Short mmCIF file of C-alpha atoms and ligand atoms in Angstrom, two decimals:
data_model
loop_
_atom_site.label_atom_id
_atom_site.label_comp_id
_atom_site.label_asym_id
_atom_site.label_seq_id
_atom_site.Cartn_x
_atom_site.Cartn_y
_atom_site.Cartn_z
CA MET A 1472 -61.36 80.87 -141.84
CA THR A 1473 -62.65 78.32 -144.30
CA PHE A 1474 -62.47 74.66 -143.47
CA THR A 1475 -60.34 72.96 -146.10
CA ALA A 1476 -59.90 69.26 -145.43
CA PRO A 1477 -57.63 67.18 -147.66
CA PHE A 1478 -60.51 65.24 -149.23
CA ASP A 1479 -59.38 62.55 -151.64
CA ASN A 1480 -62.57 60.95 -152.88
CA SER A 1481 -62.34 57.64 -154.70
CA TYR A 1482 -65.87 56.18 -154.40
CA ALA A 1483 -67.29 59.16 -156.29
CA ASP A 1484 -65.08 58.13 -159.25
CA LEU A 1485 -66.95 54.84 -159.59
CA PRO A 1486 -69.77 54.80 -162.17
CA ALA A 1487 -73.02 56.57 -161.37
CA GLY A 1488 -74.88 53.27 -160.77
CA PHE A 1489 -72.94 52.73 -157.53
CA TYR A 1490 -74.54 55.67 -155.72
CA THR A 1491 -76.65 58.78 -156.01
CA ARG A 1492 -75.14 62.22 -155.45
CA GLN A 1493 -76.98 63.61 -152.47
CA ASP A 1494 -76.29 66.60 -150.25
CA PRO A 1495 -77.16 66.35 -146.58
CA THR A 1496 -80.35 68.20 -145.70
CA PRO A 1497 -79.63 71.41 -143.77
CA VAL A 1498 -80.94 71.46 -140.21
CA ARG A 1499 -82.50 74.23 -138.16
CA ALA A 1500 -80.11 74.92 -135.31
CA PRO A 1501 -77.13 72.59 -135.05
CA LYS A 1502 -75.46 72.31 -131.69
CA ARG A 1503 -72.33 70.32 -130.89
CA VAL A 1504 -72.66 67.44 -128.45
CA ALA A 1505 -69.28 65.80 -128.96
CA TYR A 1506 -66.25 66.12 -131.20
CA ASN A 1507 -63.41 63.63 -131.39
CA SER A 1508 -60.41 65.86 -131.99
CA ALA A 1509 -57.87 63.02 -131.75
CA LEU A 1510 -59.67 61.27 -134.60
CA ALA A 1511 -59.92 64.56 -136.52
CA THR A 1512 -56.14 64.88 -136.27
CA LEU A 1513 -55.69 61.29 -137.52
CA LEU A 1514 -57.91 62.18 -140.50
CA ARG A 1515 -55.82 65.31 -141.14
CA LEU A 1516 -58.82 67.57 -140.63
CA PRO A 1517 -57.86 71.17 -139.95
CA ASP A 1518 -58.57 73.03 -136.73
CA ALA A 1519 -61.62 75.18 -137.16
CA SER A 1520 -64.03 77.08 -134.96
CA GLU A 1521 -66.75 75.16 -133.17
CA PRO A 1522 -69.58 76.79 -135.20
CA GLU A 1523 -67.82 75.88 -138.42
CA LEU A 1524 -67.21 72.25 -137.46
CA THR A 1525 -70.76 71.98 -136.13
CA ALA A 1526 -72.18 73.30 -139.40
CA ILE A 1527 -70.15 70.76 -141.35
CA PHE A 1528 -70.79 67.69 -139.23
CA SER A 1529 -74.51 68.36 -138.94
CA GLY A 1530 -74.81 68.58 -142.71
CA GLN A 1531 -75.61 72.28 -142.53
CA ARG A 1532 -72.76 73.18 -144.82
CA VAL A 1533 -70.93 71.02 -147.34
CA PRO A 1534 -67.19 71.63 -146.98
CA LEU A 1535 -64.92 72.36 -149.90
CA GLY A 1536 -63.70 69.14 -151.51
CA ALA A 1537 -66.54 66.97 -150.22
CA ASP A 1538 -68.61 65.16 -152.83
CA PRO A 1539 -71.64 63.91 -150.89
CA LEU A 1540 -73.34 60.75 -152.07
CA ALA A 1541 -75.61 57.99 -150.85
CA GLN A 1542 -74.30 54.48 -151.52
CA LEU A 1543 -76.34 51.70 -153.07
CA TYR A 1544 -76.39 48.27 -151.47
CA ALA A 1545 -78.70 45.33 -150.82
CA GLY A 1546 -78.51 42.55 -148.27
CA HIS A 1547 -79.90 39.55 -146.50
CA GLN A 1548 -81.91 40.71 -143.51
CA PHE A 1549 -82.54 37.87 -141.04
CA GLY A 1550 -81.87 35.47 -143.88
CA SER A 1551 -84.22 37.01 -146.49
CA TYR A 1552 -82.76 38.85 -149.44
CA ASN A 1553 -83.80 42.48 -149.74
CA PRO A 1554 -82.85 43.65 -153.24
CA GLN A 1555 -82.68 47.33 -152.42
CA LEU A 1556 -81.37 48.95 -149.27
CA GLY A 1557 -78.71 51.66 -149.58
CA ASP A 1558 -77.88 54.68 -147.46
CA GLY A 1559 -81.37 55.72 -146.45
CA ARG A 1560 -80.31 58.12 -143.72
CA ALA A 1561 -76.66 58.70 -144.44
CA VAL A 1562 -74.38 60.40 -146.92
CA LEU A 1563 -70.72 59.84 -147.56
CA LEU A 1564 -69.09 63.28 -147.40
CA GLY A 1565 -65.79 62.06 -148.79
CA GLU A 1566 -62.53 60.37 -147.90
CA THR A 1567 -59.23 61.48 -146.45
CA ILE A 1568 -55.92 59.69 -146.12
CA GLY A 1569 -54.91 59.78 -142.48
CA THR A 1570 -51.58 60.52 -140.86
CA ASP A 1571 -51.20 56.71 -140.71
CA GLY A 1572 -51.59 56.46 -144.50
CA ILE A 1573 -55.00 54.79 -144.23
CA ARG A 1574 -57.89 56.00 -146.40
CA ARG A 1575 -61.11 56.52 -144.48
CA ASP A 1576 -64.69 57.52 -145.25
CA ILE A 1577 -66.37 60.36 -143.42
CA GLN A 1578 -70.10 59.73 -143.39
CA LEU A 1579 -72.98 61.66 -141.89
CA LYS A 1580 -75.68 59.45 -140.42
CA GLY A 1581 -79.12 60.95 -139.78
CA SER A 1582 -78.48 63.58 -142.46
CA GLY A 1583 -81.86 63.50 -144.19
CA PRO A 1584 -83.66 61.51 -146.86
CA THR A 1585 -81.97 60.00 -149.89
CA PRO A 1586 -83.32 58.06 -152.89
CA TYR A 1587 -82.81 54.92 -150.75
CA SER A 1588 -84.90 56.05 -147.78
CA ARG A 1589 -87.94 53.97 -148.71
CA ARG A 1590 -90.49 54.97 -146.06
CA GLY A 1591 -87.94 56.35 -143.60
CA ASP A 1592 -87.39 60.02 -142.78
CA GLY A 1593 -83.61 59.85 -143.18
CA ARG A 1594 -83.15 61.10 -139.66
CA ALA A 1595 -81.85 59.78 -136.35
CA TRP A 1596 -82.59 60.85 -132.82
CA LEU A 1597 -80.12 61.60 -130.09
CA GLY A 1598 -80.40 58.17 -128.40
CA PRO A 1599 -79.01 55.95 -131.16
CA VAL A 1600 -76.47 58.62 -132.10
CA LEU A 1601 -74.99 58.69 -128.60
CA ARG A 1602 -75.27 54.92 -128.31
CA GLU A 1603 -73.18 54.48 -131.43
CA TYR A 1604 -70.79 57.25 -130.36
CA VAL A 1605 -70.07 55.68 -126.98
CA ILE A 1606 -70.07 52.01 -127.98
CA SER A 1607 -68.01 52.41 -131.17
CA GLU A 1608 -65.36 54.45 -129.36
CA ALA A 1609 -65.41 51.92 -126.49
CA MET A 1610 -64.86 49.10 -128.99
CA HIS A 1611 -61.93 51.00 -130.45
CA ALA A 1612 -60.38 51.39 -127.00
CA LEU A 1613 -60.99 47.69 -126.37
CA GLY A 1614 -58.93 46.94 -129.47
CA VAL A 1615 -61.84 45.64 -131.55
CA PRO A 1616 -61.86 46.78 -135.22
CA THR A 1617 -64.71 49.23 -135.62
CA THR A 1618 -66.03 52.29 -137.34
CA ARG A 1619 -65.30 55.39 -135.28
CA ALA A 1620 -67.29 58.37 -134.08
CA LEU A 1621 -66.04 61.80 -135.15
CA ALA A 1622 -68.86 64.06 -134.05
CA ALA A 1623 -72.36 64.09 -132.61
CA THR A 1624 -74.55 67.10 -133.24
CA LEU A 1625 -78.07 68.02 -132.22
CA THR A 1626 -80.08 69.32 -135.17
CA GLY A 1627 -82.40 71.62 -133.26
CA GLU A 1628 -85.31 69.77 -134.86
CA ASP A 1629 -87.70 67.26 -133.37
CA ILE A 1630 -88.12 63.97 -135.09
CA TYR A 1631 -91.03 61.63 -134.54
CA ARG A 1632 -90.78 58.02 -133.54
CA GLU A 1633 -93.49 57.07 -131.09
CA THR A 1634 -93.11 60.53 -129.66
CA ALA A 1635 -91.19 63.73 -130.48
CA LEU A 1636 -87.46 63.28 -129.86
CA PRO A 1637 -84.41 65.50 -130.38
CA GLY A 1638 -82.90 64.95 -133.83
CA ALA A 1639 -79.16 64.37 -134.13
CA VAL A 1640 -76.47 63.56 -136.67
CA LEU A 1641 -73.50 61.26 -136.16
CA ALA A 1642 -70.34 61.80 -138.18
CA ARG A 1643 -68.95 58.31 -138.61
CA VAL A 1644 -65.58 57.21 -139.90
CA ALA A 1645 -64.83 53.85 -141.53
CA GLN A 1646 -61.96 52.32 -143.47
CA SER A 1647 -64.71 51.98 -146.05
CA HIS A 1648 -68.46 51.49 -146.09
CA LEU A 1649 -68.22 48.53 -148.47
CA ARG A 1650 -70.50 45.77 -147.25
CA VAL A 1651 -71.26 42.24 -148.39
CA GLY A 1652 -74.53 43.78 -149.55
CA THR A 1653 -72.68 46.19 -151.85
CA PHE A 1654 -71.50 43.16 -153.84
CA GLN A 1655 -74.81 41.36 -153.60
CA VAL A 1656 -76.77 44.14 -155.26
CA PHE A 1657 -74.76 43.86 -158.50
CA ALA A 1658 -74.50 40.07 -158.38
CA HIS A 1659 -78.26 39.65 -157.99
CA ARG A 1660 -78.95 42.07 -160.81
CA GLY A 1661 -76.52 40.27 -163.07
CA GLN A 1662 -74.39 43.41 -163.44
CA ASN A 1663 -71.12 41.57 -163.82
CA ALA A 1664 -69.12 44.51 -165.14
CA GLU A 1665 -70.03 46.56 -162.06
CA LEU A 1666 -69.34 43.56 -159.81
CA SER A 1667 -65.84 43.23 -161.25
CA GLN A 1668 -65.22 46.92 -160.92
CA LEU A 1669 -66.34 46.87 -157.28
CA THR A 1670 -64.13 43.85 -156.60
CA GLN A 1671 -61.10 45.66 -158.02
CA TYR A 1672 -61.98 48.74 -155.98
CA ALA A 1673 -62.18 46.69 -152.78
CA ILE A 1674 -58.88 44.96 -153.56
CA ASP A 1675 -57.12 48.27 -154.24
CA ARG A 1676 -58.50 49.73 -151.04
CA HIS A 1677 -58.23 46.86 -148.58
CA ASP A 1678 -56.11 44.05 -149.99
CA PRO A 1679 -53.70 45.38 -152.59
CA GLY A 1680 -51.86 42.03 -152.53
CA ALA A 1681 -54.94 40.14 -153.74
CA LYS A 1682 -54.86 39.02 -157.36
CA THR A 1683 -58.27 37.38 -157.74
CA PRO A 1684 -61.77 37.68 -156.30
CA MET A 1685 -61.07 34.53 -154.28
CA ASP A 1686 -57.98 36.19 -152.75
CA LEU A 1687 -60.28 38.99 -151.62
CA LEU A 1688 -62.71 36.44 -150.18
CA ARG A 1689 -59.88 34.79 -148.26
CA ALA A 1690 -58.75 38.11 -146.77
CA VAL A 1691 -62.26 39.19 -145.76
CA CYS A 1692 -62.98 35.79 -144.18
CA ALA A 1693 -59.80 36.08 -142.12
CA ARG A 1694 -60.74 39.55 -140.89
CA GLN A 1695 -64.30 38.55 -140.07
CA ALA A 1696 -63.15 35.41 -138.22
CA ASP A 1697 -60.90 37.57 -136.04
CA LEU A 1698 -63.62 40.14 -135.57
CA VAL A 1699 -66.22 37.70 -134.29
CA ALA A 1700 -63.70 36.15 -131.90
CA ALA A 1701 -62.87 39.65 -130.66
CA TRP A 1702 -66.57 40.39 -130.10
CA MET A 1703 -67.02 37.20 -128.14
CA SER A 1704 -63.98 37.88 -125.98
CA VAL A 1705 -65.52 41.10 -124.67
CA GLY A 1706 -69.08 39.73 -124.45
CA PHE A 1707 -70.37 41.78 -127.38
CA ILE A 1708 -73.53 40.88 -129.28
CA HIS A 1709 -73.94 42.78 -132.53
CA GLY A 1710 -77.62 42.03 -132.78
CA VAL A 1711 -78.19 42.59 -136.55
CA MET A 1712 -75.58 40.65 -138.47
CA ASN A 1713 -77.41 41.14 -141.75
CA THR A 1714 -75.15 41.02 -144.80
CA ASP A 1715 -75.63 44.78 -145.26
CA ASN A 1716 -74.10 45.25 -141.81
CA CYS A 1717 -71.09 43.09 -142.60
CA THR A 1718 -68.04 45.03 -143.80
CA ILE A 1719 -65.29 44.17 -146.26
CA SER A 1720 -62.82 46.09 -144.06
CA GLY A 1721 -63.52 43.76 -141.13
CA GLU A 1722 -64.72 46.62 -138.95
CA THR A 1723 -67.76 46.38 -136.72
CA ILE A 1724 -70.48 48.56 -138.23
CA ASP A 1725 -74.00 49.71 -137.41
CA TYR A 1726 -74.47 49.82 -133.68
CA GLY A 1727 -78.22 49.36 -133.53
CA PRO A 1728 -79.59 46.93 -130.97
CA CYS A 1729 -76.13 45.72 -129.99
CA ALA A 1730 -75.33 45.06 -126.34
CA PHE A 1731 -72.74 43.64 -124.00
CA ILE A 1732 -73.52 40.60 -121.87
CA ASP A 1733 -73.85 41.11 -118.13
CA ASP A 1734 -74.51 37.66 -116.60
CA TYR A 1735 -73.12 35.08 -118.96
CA HIS A 1736 -75.33 32.87 -121.05
CA GLU A 1737 -74.35 31.68 -124.49
CA ASP A 1738 -77.88 32.10 -125.88
CA THR A 1739 -78.19 35.73 -124.83
CA VAL A 1740 -80.19 37.94 -127.21
CA PHE A 1741 -81.05 41.57 -126.51
CA SER A 1742 -82.41 42.77 -129.84
CA SER A 1743 -86.17 43.10 -129.76
CA ILE A 1744 -86.40 42.20 -133.45
CA ASP A 1745 -84.29 39.03 -133.19
CA ARG A 1746 -87.19 36.78 -132.25
CA THR A 1747 -85.55 33.48 -133.15
CA GLY A 1748 -82.14 34.23 -131.67
CA ARG A 1749 -80.49 34.11 -135.08
CA TYR A 1750 -77.91 36.63 -133.85
CA ALA A 1751 -77.54 35.33 -130.28
CA TYR A 1752 -74.12 35.64 -128.62
CA SER A 1753 -72.76 32.21 -129.52
CA ASN A 1754 -74.53 32.04 -132.90
CA GLN A 1755 -72.39 34.89 -134.16
CA ARG A 1756 -69.61 32.46 -135.02
CA HIS A 1757 -71.99 30.51 -137.28
CA VAL A 1758 -73.79 33.45 -138.82
CA ILE A 1759 -70.54 35.06 -139.96
CA VAL A 1760 -69.77 31.92 -141.96
CA TRP A 1761 -73.23 32.09 -143.54
CA ASN A 1762 -72.60 35.75 -144.38
CA MET A 1763 -69.25 34.96 -145.95
CA ALA A 1764 -70.91 32.22 -148.00
CA GLN A 1765 -73.24 34.92 -149.38
CA PHE A 1766 -70.20 37.05 -150.15
CA ALA A 1767 -68.54 34.11 -151.93
CA THR A 1768 -71.69 33.49 -153.96
CA ALA A 1769 -71.78 37.11 -155.07
CA LEU A 1770 -68.07 37.18 -155.95
CA LEU A 1771 -68.21 33.95 -157.94
CA GLN A 1772 -70.63 35.40 -160.43
CA GLN A 1773 -67.98 37.54 -162.07
CA LEU A 1774 -65.80 34.57 -163.02
CA ASP A 1775 -65.89 33.43 -166.65
CA ASP A 1776 -66.77 29.99 -165.37
CA PRO A 1777 -68.41 30.43 -161.94
CA ALA A 1778 -68.72 26.68 -161.44
CA ALA A 1779 -64.94 26.33 -161.71
CA GLY A 1780 -64.54 28.71 -158.77
CA VAL A 1781 -66.92 26.89 -156.49
CA GLU A 1782 -64.31 24.46 -155.22
CA GLU A 1783 -61.91 27.21 -154.16
CA ALA A 1784 -64.68 29.30 -152.60
CA THR A 1785 -66.00 26.29 -150.70
CA ALA A 1786 -62.57 25.52 -149.31
CA ILE A 1787 -62.21 29.12 -148.11
CA ILE A 1788 -65.61 29.07 -146.41
CA ASP A 1789 -65.00 25.62 -144.94
CA ALA A 1790 -61.79 26.89 -143.35
CA MET A 1791 -63.62 29.61 -141.45
CA PRO A 1792 -64.92 27.66 -138.43
CA GLY A 1793 -61.33 26.52 -137.79
CA GLN A 1794 -60.08 30.11 -138.06
CA ILE A 1795 -62.74 31.30 -135.67
CA ASP A 1796 -61.92 28.52 -133.20
CA ALA A 1797 -58.23 29.42 -133.34
CA ALA A 1798 -58.91 33.14 -132.83
CA TRP A 1799 -61.38 32.34 -130.04
CA LEU A 1800 -58.85 30.08 -128.31
CA ALA A 1801 -56.10 32.70 -128.51
CA ARG A 1802 -58.35 35.38 -127.01
CA PHE A 1803 -60.02 33.29 -124.33
CA GLY A 1804 -56.70 31.61 -123.59
CA ALA A 1805 -55.28 35.04 -122.75
CA LYS A 1806 -58.33 35.71 -120.57
CA VAL A 1807 -57.33 32.75 -118.39
CA GLY A 1808 -53.62 33.64 -118.48
CA LEU A 1809 -52.39 31.33 -121.23
CA THR A 1810 -50.08 32.83 -123.84
CA SER A 1811 -50.12 29.85 -126.21
CA PRO A 1812 -53.19 27.76 -125.47
CA GLY A 1813 -53.49 24.34 -127.06
CA PRO A 1814 -56.56 22.30 -128.04
CA ASP A 1815 -56.95 20.84 -124.52
CA ASP A 1816 -57.25 24.33 -123.13
CA ALA A 1817 -60.45 24.87 -125.08
CA THR A 1818 -62.09 22.37 -122.71
CA LEU A 1819 -60.71 24.16 -119.66
CA ILE A 1820 -62.11 27.48 -120.92
CA GLN A 1821 -65.44 25.98 -121.97
CA ASP A 1822 -65.81 24.38 -118.53
CA LEU A 1823 -65.32 27.78 -116.91
CA LEU A 1824 -67.95 29.31 -119.21
CA THR A 1825 -70.34 26.51 -118.28
CA LEU A 1826 -69.81 27.24 -114.57
CA MET A 1827 -70.41 30.91 -115.26
CA GLN A 1828 -73.57 30.13 -117.21
CA ASN A 1829 -74.92 27.83 -114.51
CA ASP A 1830 -74.30 30.41 -111.80
CA GLY A 1831 -75.29 33.48 -113.82
CA ALA A 1832 -71.83 34.95 -113.20
CA ASP A 1833 -71.09 38.34 -114.71
CA PHE A 1834 -68.94 37.90 -117.84
CA THR A 1835 -66.75 40.98 -117.48
CA ASN A 1836 -66.37 40.90 -113.73
CA THR A 1837 -65.58 37.19 -113.57
CA PHE A 1838 -62.69 37.51 -115.99
CA ASP A 1839 -61.53 40.67 -114.24
CA ALA A 1840 -61.66 38.88 -110.88
CA LEU A 1841 -59.78 35.92 -112.36
CA ALA A 1842 -57.03 38.33 -113.40
CA ARG A 1843 -56.92 39.73 -109.87
CA GLY A 1844 -57.07 36.46 -108.01
CA ASP A 1845 -60.52 36.71 -106.41
CA ALA A 1846 -62.87 35.05 -108.87
CA ARG A 1847 -64.31 32.65 -106.30
CA ASP A 1848 -66.79 35.28 -105.08
CA GLN A 1849 -68.35 35.51 -108.53
CA PHE A 1850 -69.75 32.00 -108.19
CA VAL A 1851 -72.66 30.58 -106.28
CA ASN A 1852 -71.35 27.05 -106.43
CA ARG A 1853 -67.89 27.68 -104.99
CA ALA A 1854 -66.95 24.03 -104.62
CA ARG A 1855 -67.35 23.57 -108.37
CA PHE A 1856 -65.28 26.65 -109.05
CA ASP A 1857 -62.59 25.38 -106.66
CA ARG A 1858 -62.39 22.10 -108.55
CA TRP A 1859 -62.01 23.99 -111.81
CA SER A 1860 -59.47 26.31 -110.24
CA ILE A 1861 -57.20 23.40 -109.27
CA ARG A 1862 -57.05 22.29 -112.91
CA TRP A 1863 -56.47 25.87 -113.93
CA GLN A 1864 -53.66 26.53 -111.44
CA ASP A 1865 -52.04 23.34 -112.59
CA ARG A 1866 -52.09 24.53 -116.17
CA LEU A 1867 -50.78 28.01 -115.24
CA CYS A 1868 -47.56 26.62 -113.75
CA ASP A 1869 -45.47 27.27 -116.84
CA GLU A 1870 -46.82 30.75 -117.47
CA PRO A 1871 -44.33 33.43 -116.43
CA ALA A 1872 -46.79 36.30 -115.90
CA PRO A 1873 -50.37 35.08 -116.22
CA GLN A 1874 -51.75 38.04 -114.27
CA ASN A 1875 -50.42 40.47 -116.86
CA THR A 1876 -51.72 38.33 -119.71
CA MET A 1877 -55.19 38.25 -118.15
CA GLN A 1878 -55.35 41.92 -117.29
CA ALA A 1879 -54.42 42.85 -120.85
CA ALA A 1880 -57.14 40.57 -122.25
CA SER A 1881 -60.05 41.42 -119.97
CA PRO A 1882 -61.46 44.93 -119.61
CA ARG A 1883 -62.67 46.20 -116.25
CA VAL A 1884 -65.33 48.45 -117.66
CA ILE A 1885 -67.58 47.94 -120.68
CA PRO A 1886 -70.55 50.04 -121.85
CA ARG A 1887 -73.22 48.21 -119.92
CA ASN A 1888 -76.76 48.52 -121.24
CA HIS A 1889 -78.24 50.12 -118.17
CA ARG A 1890 -75.50 52.77 -118.17
CA ILE A 1891 -76.11 53.50 -121.84
CA GLU A 1892 -79.86 53.83 -121.26
CA ASP A 1893 -79.31 56.13 -118.27
CA MET A 1894 -76.84 58.20 -120.27
CA ILE A 1895 -79.38 58.63 -123.10
CA ALA A 1896 -82.19 59.58 -120.72
CA ALA A 1897 -79.95 62.18 -119.08
CA ALA A 1898 -78.80 63.57 -122.45
CA VAL A 1899 -82.36 63.94 -123.69
CA ALA A 1900 -83.02 65.96 -120.52
CA GLY A 1901 -79.98 68.12 -121.34
CA ASP A 1902 -77.49 66.55 -118.93
CA PHE A 1903 -74.38 65.30 -120.71
CA ALA A 1904 -72.37 64.47 -117.58
CA PRO A 1905 -73.11 60.71 -117.80
CA PHE A 1906 -72.03 60.76 -121.47
CA ASP A 1907 -68.75 62.48 -120.55
CA ARG A 1908 -68.19 60.08 -117.68
CA LEU A 1909 -68.70 57.00 -119.87
CA MET A 1910 -66.43 58.42 -122.57
CA THR A 1911 -63.67 59.07 -120.04
CA ALA A 1912 -63.81 55.64 -118.40
CA LEU A 1913 -64.26 53.72 -121.66
CA ALA A 1914 -61.24 55.41 -123.23
CA ASP A 1915 -59.18 53.27 -120.84
CA PRO A 1916 -61.27 50.12 -120.29
CA TYR A 1917 -58.38 48.03 -118.99
CA GLY A 1918 -57.05 50.59 -116.54
CA THR A 1919 -59.82 52.99 -115.54
CA ASP A 1920 -60.32 53.65 -111.84
CA ASP A 1921 -64.01 54.55 -112.27
CA LEU A 1922 -64.83 51.16 -110.81
CA ASP A 1923 -68.38 52.10 -109.91
CA LEU A 1924 -69.09 51.46 -113.61
CA MET A 1925 -68.21 47.80 -113.06
CA HIS A 1926 -71.43 47.10 -111.19
CA PRO A 1927 -73.82 44.84 -113.04
CA PRO A 1928 -77.40 46.09 -113.23
CA THR A 1929 -79.67 45.46 -110.29
CA LYS A 1930 -82.92 43.66 -111.08
CA ALA A 1931 -84.63 47.00 -111.50
CA GLN A 1932 -81.86 48.37 -113.73
CA ARG A 1933 -81.78 45.42 -116.13
CA VAL A 1934 -82.42 46.31 -119.76
CA PRO A 1935 -84.34 43.31 -121.10
CA ALA A 1936 -84.37 44.35 -124.76
CA THR A 1937 -82.61 46.78 -127.08
CA PHE A 1938 -84.11 48.45 -130.12
CA CYS A 1939 -82.79 49.67 -133.47
CA GLY A 1940 -84.57 52.85 -132.51
CA THR A 1941 -83.49 54.75 -135.57
P1 AMP B 3060 -79.96 49.20 -140.43
O1 AMP B 3060 -80.66 47.95 -140.04
O2 AMP B 3060 -79.96 50.24 -139.37
O3 AMP B 3060 -78.59 48.95 -140.92
O4 AMP B 3060 -80.79 49.83 -141.63
C1 AMP B 3060 -81.29 49.05 -142.69
C2 AMP B 3060 -81.74 49.93 -143.82
O5 AMP B 3060 -82.79 50.83 -143.39
C3 AMP B 3060 -80.65 50.79 -144.43
O6 AMP B 3060 -80.87 50.84 -145.81
C4 AMP B 3060 -80.90 52.13 -143.79
O7 AMP B 3060 -80.40 53.18 -144.58
C5 AMP B 3060 -82.42 52.16 -143.72
N1 AMP B 3060 -82.90 53.08 -142.66
C6 AMP B 3060 -82.82 52.90 -141.32
N2 AMP B 3060 -83.35 53.95 -140.66
C7 AMP B 3060 -83.78 54.83 -141.60
C8 AMP B 3060 -84.41 56.11 -141.55
N3 AMP B 3060 -84.69 56.72 -140.40
N4 AMP B 3060 -84.72 56.70 -142.72
C9 AMP B 3060 -84.42 56.11 -143.89
N5 AMP B 3060 -83.83 54.92 -144.00
C10 AMP B 3060 -83.50 54.28 -142.88
MG1 MG B 3061 -77.08 48.94 -141.65
#
């Protein structure tokens, strides 16, 4: 049987300067590691034999209707503008319109060199592929907007980082791969016609109600404000919030050195390359505003009179901290049982976070324990917690079912770093049981009974730093 997916490619209809047509590089001996059949159904992909699907999602065979291409983009990396990035180890196979009516990209990551590879080999090894597979699907189950994982495939080839490692390809799905950096590349080159065309494309795809570039800016800012609040509410640190890793769709993208907080501290940084803490946990709310200011700057350039748009753009950017605060308050309010928290409640929540920080309390387990009525044990200084708890109980009086509110807002199990590292080590040795176990538990993070996965790392298990590792 031949695999015939209902591809409906729109990016490939944009002018040639937006991308380079590029087939994935065939690999030696592809072998399936994981396949997300529920997502495949959502994408309207047909059933096909395992060898056929493996050939397609490893880049071995280009399916009928695909039109593979590498996208061009640029971006600010740690604050410095890099004029040329682009898909250096990925190709967009094509798009389908899902059973929910939503258009999505299917991209292969680790699929070989492209004209944008610079000095890279275009490949990925199994570690980062499984990391992204597990964490992106966990984020989806947590209710956080994110790219999804469709398939992970071993290539049967070694790739070389510091040592030889098993090569792998991730098939990734996104509502689009448009990034702030996709706009920046044309704005910085002064290609205003292309910039306008891209803006219209983004509006058609993500915000059909938008009439102007500033309407698009407003919509993207709203999505990104919600996204960052969602990250913070589950203790997620993206780790590389460069403008090329910042989507127009409002989905989390590029799971490199990302990590979830164990013991709470607002300055937590895991990424080994984030030396100044630019992308630390609590800085994310500031950096996203900076990123959106870069987006605004790029968008403005297409206006006949860019200066005339500055006022509107500034107002949109200036509104963002307030939007983030509101989204943060709604999410953290729910985590302490409040269905409609007011401004005073921000202090109550912040005071709890301060207690947690002082005592090195585990972020996930403290909120879980709060929801189950036994949070006291999470604290060293119990007298302080008790004093906070009296204020809290007082405030909860009017809430009909705070327990339910809290349990729906605070997961029991998250992909903890030490579990991810153990899972990768086992997979490299050929044992995929830890991967399967994580996938099962993380599919139901609020209700799973695999409570052994709740344990924070011991001193010896702690993962002090995470790496891009691509
Ligand atoms: P990232 O920080 O992972 O989003 O990647 C930043 C840029 O480096 C993007 O343009 C990637 O395509 C490129 N890149 C990362 N890893 C590789 C690789 N192994 N080969 C080629 N390009 C890469
Ligand atoms: Mg990236």
